[in-house]
CSV table of C-alpha atoms in Angstrom, one decimal:
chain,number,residue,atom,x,y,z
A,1,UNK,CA,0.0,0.0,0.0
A,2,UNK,CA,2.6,2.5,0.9
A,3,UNK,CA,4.9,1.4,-2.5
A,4,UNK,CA,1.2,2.6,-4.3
A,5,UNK,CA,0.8,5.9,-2.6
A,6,UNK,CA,4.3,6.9,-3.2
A,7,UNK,CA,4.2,6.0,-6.8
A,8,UNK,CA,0.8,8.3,-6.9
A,9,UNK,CA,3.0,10.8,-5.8
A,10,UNK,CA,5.8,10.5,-8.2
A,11,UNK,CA,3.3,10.5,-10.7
A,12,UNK,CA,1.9,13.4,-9.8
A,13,UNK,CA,4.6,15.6,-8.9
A,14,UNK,CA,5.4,14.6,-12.8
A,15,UNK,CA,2.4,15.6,-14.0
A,16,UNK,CA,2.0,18.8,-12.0
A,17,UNK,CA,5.8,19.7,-13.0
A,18,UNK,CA,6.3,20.6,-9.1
A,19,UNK,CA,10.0,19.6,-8.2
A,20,UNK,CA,10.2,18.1,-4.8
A,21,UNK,CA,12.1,20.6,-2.2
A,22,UNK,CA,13.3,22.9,-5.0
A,23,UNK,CA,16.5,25.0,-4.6
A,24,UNK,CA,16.2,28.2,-6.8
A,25,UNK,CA,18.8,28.4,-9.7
A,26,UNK,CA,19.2,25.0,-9.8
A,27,UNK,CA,20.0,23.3,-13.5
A,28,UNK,CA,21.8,20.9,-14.4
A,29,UNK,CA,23.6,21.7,-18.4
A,30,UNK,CA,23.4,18.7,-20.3
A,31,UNK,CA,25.3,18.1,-23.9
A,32,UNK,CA,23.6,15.1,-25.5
A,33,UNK,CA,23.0,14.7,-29.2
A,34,UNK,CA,20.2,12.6,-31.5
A,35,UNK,CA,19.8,9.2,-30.5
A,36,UNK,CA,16.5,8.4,-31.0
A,37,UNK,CA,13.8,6.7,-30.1
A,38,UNK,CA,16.3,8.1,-26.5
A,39,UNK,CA,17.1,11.6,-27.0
A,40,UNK,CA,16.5,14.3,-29.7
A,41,UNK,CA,16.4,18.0,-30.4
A,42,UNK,CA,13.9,17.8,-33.6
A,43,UNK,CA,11.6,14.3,-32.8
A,44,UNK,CA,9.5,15.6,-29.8
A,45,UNK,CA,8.4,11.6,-29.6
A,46,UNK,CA,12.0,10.4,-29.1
A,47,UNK,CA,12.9,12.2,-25.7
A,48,UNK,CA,12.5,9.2,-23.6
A,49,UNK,CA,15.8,9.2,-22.0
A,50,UNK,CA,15.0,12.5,-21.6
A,51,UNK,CA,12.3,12.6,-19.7
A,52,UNK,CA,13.9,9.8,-17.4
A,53,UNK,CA,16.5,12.0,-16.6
A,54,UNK,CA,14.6,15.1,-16.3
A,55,UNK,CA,12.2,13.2,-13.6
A,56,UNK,CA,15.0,11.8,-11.6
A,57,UNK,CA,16.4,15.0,-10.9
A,58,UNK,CA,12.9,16.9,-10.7
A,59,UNK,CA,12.6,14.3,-7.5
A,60,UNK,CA,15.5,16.3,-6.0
A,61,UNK,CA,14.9,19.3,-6.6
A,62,UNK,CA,17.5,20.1,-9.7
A,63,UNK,CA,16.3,21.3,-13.1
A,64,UNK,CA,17.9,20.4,-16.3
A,65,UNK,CA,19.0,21.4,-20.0
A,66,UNK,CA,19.8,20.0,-22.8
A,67,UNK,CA,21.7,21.4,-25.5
A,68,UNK,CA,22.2,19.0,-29.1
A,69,UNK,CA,25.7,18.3,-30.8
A,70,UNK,CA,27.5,15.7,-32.5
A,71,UNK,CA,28.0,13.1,-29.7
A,72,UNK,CA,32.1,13.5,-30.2
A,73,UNK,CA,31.8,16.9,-29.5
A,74,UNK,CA,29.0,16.6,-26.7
A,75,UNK,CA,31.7,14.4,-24.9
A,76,UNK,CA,34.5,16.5,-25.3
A,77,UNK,CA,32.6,19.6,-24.1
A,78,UNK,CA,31.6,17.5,-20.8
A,79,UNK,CA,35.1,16.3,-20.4
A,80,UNK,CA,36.3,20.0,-20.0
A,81,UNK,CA,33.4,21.2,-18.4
A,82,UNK,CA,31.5,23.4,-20.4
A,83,UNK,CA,28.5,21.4,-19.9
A,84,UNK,CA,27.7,19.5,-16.6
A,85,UNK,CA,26.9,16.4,-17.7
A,86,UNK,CA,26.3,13.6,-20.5
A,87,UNK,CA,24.0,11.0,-21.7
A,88,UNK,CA,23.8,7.8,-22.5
A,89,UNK,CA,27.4,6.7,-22.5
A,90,UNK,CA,29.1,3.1,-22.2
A,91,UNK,CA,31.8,2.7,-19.6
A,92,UNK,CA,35.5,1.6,-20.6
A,93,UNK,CA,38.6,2.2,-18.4
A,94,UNK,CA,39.3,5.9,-20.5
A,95,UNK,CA,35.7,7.2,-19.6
A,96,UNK,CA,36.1,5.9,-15.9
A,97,UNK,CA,38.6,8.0,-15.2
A,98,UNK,CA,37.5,11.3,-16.8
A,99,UNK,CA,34.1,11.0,-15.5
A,100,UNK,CA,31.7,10.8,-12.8
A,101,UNK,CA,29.7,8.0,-13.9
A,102,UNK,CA,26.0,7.3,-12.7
A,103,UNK,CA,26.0,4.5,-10.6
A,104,UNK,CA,23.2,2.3,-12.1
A,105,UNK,CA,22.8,2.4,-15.8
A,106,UNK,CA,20.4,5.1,-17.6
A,107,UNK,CA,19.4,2.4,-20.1
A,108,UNK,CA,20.3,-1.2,-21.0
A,109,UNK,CA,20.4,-2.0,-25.1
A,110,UNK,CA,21.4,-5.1,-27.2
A,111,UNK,CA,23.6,-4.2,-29.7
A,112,UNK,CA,23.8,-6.1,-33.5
A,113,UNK,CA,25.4,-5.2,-36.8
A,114,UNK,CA,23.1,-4.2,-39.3
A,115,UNK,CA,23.1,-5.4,-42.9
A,116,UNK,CA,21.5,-4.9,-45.9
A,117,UNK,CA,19.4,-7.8,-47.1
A,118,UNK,CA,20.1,-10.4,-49.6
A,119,UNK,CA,23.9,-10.0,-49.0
A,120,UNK,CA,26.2,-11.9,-47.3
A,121,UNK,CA,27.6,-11.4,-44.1
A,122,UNK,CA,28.1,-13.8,-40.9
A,123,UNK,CA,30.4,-13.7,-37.8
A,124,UNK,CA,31.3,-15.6,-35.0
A,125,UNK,CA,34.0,-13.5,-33.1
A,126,UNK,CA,35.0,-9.9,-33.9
A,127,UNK,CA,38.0,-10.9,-35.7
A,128,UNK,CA,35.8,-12.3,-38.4
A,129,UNK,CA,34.8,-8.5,-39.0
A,130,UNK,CA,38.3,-8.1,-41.0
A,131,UNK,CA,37.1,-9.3,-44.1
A,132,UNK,CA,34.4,-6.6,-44.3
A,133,UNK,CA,33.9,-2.7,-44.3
A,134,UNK,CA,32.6,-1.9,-41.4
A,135,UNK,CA,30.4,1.0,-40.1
A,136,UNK,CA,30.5,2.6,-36.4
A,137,UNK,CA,29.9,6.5,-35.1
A,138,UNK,CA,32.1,8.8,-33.9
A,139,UNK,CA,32.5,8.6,-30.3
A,140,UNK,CA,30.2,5.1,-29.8
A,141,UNK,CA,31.7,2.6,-27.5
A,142,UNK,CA,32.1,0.2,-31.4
A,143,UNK,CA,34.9,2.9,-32.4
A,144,UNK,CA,37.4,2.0,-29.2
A,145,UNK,CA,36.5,-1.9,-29.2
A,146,UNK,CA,37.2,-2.3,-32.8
A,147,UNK,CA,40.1,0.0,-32.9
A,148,UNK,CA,41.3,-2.0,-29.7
A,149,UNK,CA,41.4,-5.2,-31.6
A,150,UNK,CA,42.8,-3.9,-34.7
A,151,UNK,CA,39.7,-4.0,-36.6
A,152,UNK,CA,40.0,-0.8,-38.9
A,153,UNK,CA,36.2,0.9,-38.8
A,154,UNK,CA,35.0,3.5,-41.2
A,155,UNK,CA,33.5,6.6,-39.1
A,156,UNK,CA,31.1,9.2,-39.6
A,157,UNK,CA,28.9,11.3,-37.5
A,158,UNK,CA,25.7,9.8,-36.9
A,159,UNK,CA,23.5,6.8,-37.3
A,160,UNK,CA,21.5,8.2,-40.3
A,161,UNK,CA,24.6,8.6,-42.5
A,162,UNK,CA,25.9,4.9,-41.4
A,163,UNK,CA,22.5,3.5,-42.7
A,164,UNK,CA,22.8,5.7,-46.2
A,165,UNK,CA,26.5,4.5,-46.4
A,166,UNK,CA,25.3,0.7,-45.8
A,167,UNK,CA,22.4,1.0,-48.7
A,168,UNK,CA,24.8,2.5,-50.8
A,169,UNK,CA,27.2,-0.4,-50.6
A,170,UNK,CA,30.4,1.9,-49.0
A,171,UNK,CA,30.0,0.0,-46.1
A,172,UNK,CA,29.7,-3.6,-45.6
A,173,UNK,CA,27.6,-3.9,-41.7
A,174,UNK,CA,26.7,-1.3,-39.3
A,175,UNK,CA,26.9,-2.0,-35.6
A,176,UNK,CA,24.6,0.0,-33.2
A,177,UNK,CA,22.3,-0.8,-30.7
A,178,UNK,CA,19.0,-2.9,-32.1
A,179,UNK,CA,16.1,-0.2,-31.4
A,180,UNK,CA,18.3,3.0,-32.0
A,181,UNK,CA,19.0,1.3,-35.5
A,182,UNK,CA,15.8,0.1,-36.5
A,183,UNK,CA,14.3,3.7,-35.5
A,184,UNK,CA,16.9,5.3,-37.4
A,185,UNK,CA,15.8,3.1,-40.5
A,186,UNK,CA,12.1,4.1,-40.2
A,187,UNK,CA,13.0,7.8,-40.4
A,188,UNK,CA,15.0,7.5,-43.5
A,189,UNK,CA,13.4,5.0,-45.3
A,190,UNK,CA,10.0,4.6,-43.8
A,191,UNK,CA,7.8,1.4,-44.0
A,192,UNK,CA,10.1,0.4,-46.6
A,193,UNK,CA,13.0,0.2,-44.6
A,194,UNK,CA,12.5,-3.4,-42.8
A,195,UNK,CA,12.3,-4.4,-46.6
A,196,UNK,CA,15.8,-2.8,-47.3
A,197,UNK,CA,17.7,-3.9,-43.9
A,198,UNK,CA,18.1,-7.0,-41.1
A,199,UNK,CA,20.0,-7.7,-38.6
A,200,UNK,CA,22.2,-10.3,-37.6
A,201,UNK,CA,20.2,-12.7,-34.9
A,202,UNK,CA,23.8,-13.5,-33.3
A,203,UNK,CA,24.0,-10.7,-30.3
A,204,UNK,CA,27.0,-8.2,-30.3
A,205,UNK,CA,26.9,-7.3,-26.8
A,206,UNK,CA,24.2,-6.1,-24.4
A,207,UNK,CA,25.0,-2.3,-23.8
A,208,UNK,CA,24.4,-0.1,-20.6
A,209,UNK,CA,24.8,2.9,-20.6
A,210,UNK,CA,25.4,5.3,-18.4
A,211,UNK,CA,25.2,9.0,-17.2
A,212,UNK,CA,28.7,10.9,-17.3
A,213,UNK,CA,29.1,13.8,-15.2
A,214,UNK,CA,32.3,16.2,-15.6
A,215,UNK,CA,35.1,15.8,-12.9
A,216,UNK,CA,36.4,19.3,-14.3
A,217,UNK,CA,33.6,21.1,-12.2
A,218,UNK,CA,33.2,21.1,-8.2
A,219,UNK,CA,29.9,19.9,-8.1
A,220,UNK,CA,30.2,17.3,-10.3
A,221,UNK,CA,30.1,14.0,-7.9
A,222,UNK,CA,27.9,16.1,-5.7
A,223,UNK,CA,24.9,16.2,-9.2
A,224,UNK,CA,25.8,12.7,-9.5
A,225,UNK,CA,25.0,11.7,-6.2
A,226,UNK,CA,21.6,13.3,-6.7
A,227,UNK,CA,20.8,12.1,-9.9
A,228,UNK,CA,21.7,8.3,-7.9
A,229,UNK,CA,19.2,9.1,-5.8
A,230,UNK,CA,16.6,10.2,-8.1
A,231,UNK,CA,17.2,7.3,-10.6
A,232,UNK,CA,16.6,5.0,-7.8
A,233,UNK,CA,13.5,6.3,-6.7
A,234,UNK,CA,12.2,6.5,-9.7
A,235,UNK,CA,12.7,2.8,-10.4
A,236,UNK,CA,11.3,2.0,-7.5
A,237,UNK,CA,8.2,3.9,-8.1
A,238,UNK,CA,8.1,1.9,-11.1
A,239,UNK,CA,7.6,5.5,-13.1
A,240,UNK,CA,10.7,4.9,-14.8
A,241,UNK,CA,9.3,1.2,-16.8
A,242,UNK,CA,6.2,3.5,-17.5
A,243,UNK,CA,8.4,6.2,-19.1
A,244,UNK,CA,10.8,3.5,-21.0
A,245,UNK,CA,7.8,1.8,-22.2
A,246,UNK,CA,6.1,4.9,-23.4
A,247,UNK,CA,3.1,4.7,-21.1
């Protein structure tokens, strides 16, 4: 009963747009990028990350912004502390140490490599990737592995130019996460675009991803801290499945 009356109250504080205990001046400077169905600056449907993060800090009182850039440069500007903070973000050991990183994951995604249909492509390990040209954006989590294991990647700045360089044939597979893909699909190529494109059914990794927070300013592990506590409340509540699910 109590778990029901405190999710009531979540939801409205949500839907009333009332922070809980608010400190004025507040907000939190966030440098994210499109991503959708997650984040976006021009798809008002595809904020769902968004809102998630926007709720969890509402809960302690913090408000937020979001400014859009190429997600190279939306990590560089957090790393020096222009912005505040960063979204959504897979660890490695580089990031650990120039970050504050939330410590439960923002969102958890399968990853696969997408193809165009009717060719041929199969894999087993990574090292099979060698024998074909493969696609990855600048700054994802694909560019280090790959580069890692001395797997030469071709790079460009988003997932929408990745799925035109697949369809044109200047790229043999596209790795990305499975829903981010498919979305991106649907909003070049519309219902066409399942036609076009599949994916591999072998998994390439299940992703989570994180919140980074800038160790360049003072108050970064104190926003992280509350954004912890925020994020945990709202799971609890069980707000956050309703946002993720789009209910």
């Amino acid at each position: 009963m109590k778990q029901r009356i405190k999710t009531v109250i979540i939801i409205l504080l949500i839907a009333a747009g009332i922070p809980k205990n608010t400190p004025a001046g507040d907000t939190v400077k966030f440098a994210i990028g499109e991503w959708p169905p997650y984040t976006s600056k021009v798809d008002t449907g595809s904020k769902t990350l968004e809102k998630i993060v926007t709720e969890a800090f509402r809960l302690e009182g913090i408000e937020v912004k979001y400014d859009y850039f190429p997600w190279k440069r939306s990590y560089i500007y957090t790393v020096e502390g222009t912005y505040d903070a960063t979204f959504p973000w897979v660890k490695s050991n580089e990031r650990n140490s120039l970050f504050y990183i939330s410590s439960e994951p923002l969102l958890i995604e399968e990853s696969v490599f997408f193809y165009v249909k009717g060719k041929d492509f199969d894999w087993t390990t990574l090292d099979d990737l060698k024998k074909y040209k493969v696609g990855v954006t600048i700054g994802y989590v694909q560019e280090e592995i790959l580069r890692k294991r001395g797997i030469s990647a071709e790079a460009c700045p988003n997932e929408y130019l990745n799925f035109r360089k697949l369809y044109a044939g200047r790229i043999d597979v596209y790795w990305t996460t499975r829903n981010v893909g498919y979305a991106a699909i649907r909003k070049i190529y519309g219902n066409r675009g399942t036609e076009l494109f599949t994916h591999h059914p072998r998994s390439a990794g299940v992703l989570k991803h994180y919140v980074f927070f800038s160790k360049k300013n003072s108050y970064g592990r104190k926003l992280r801290n509350k954004f912890d506590s925020g994020l945990k409340e709202l799971k609890a509540s069980g707000v956050y499945d309703r946002i993720l699910s789009g209910k």
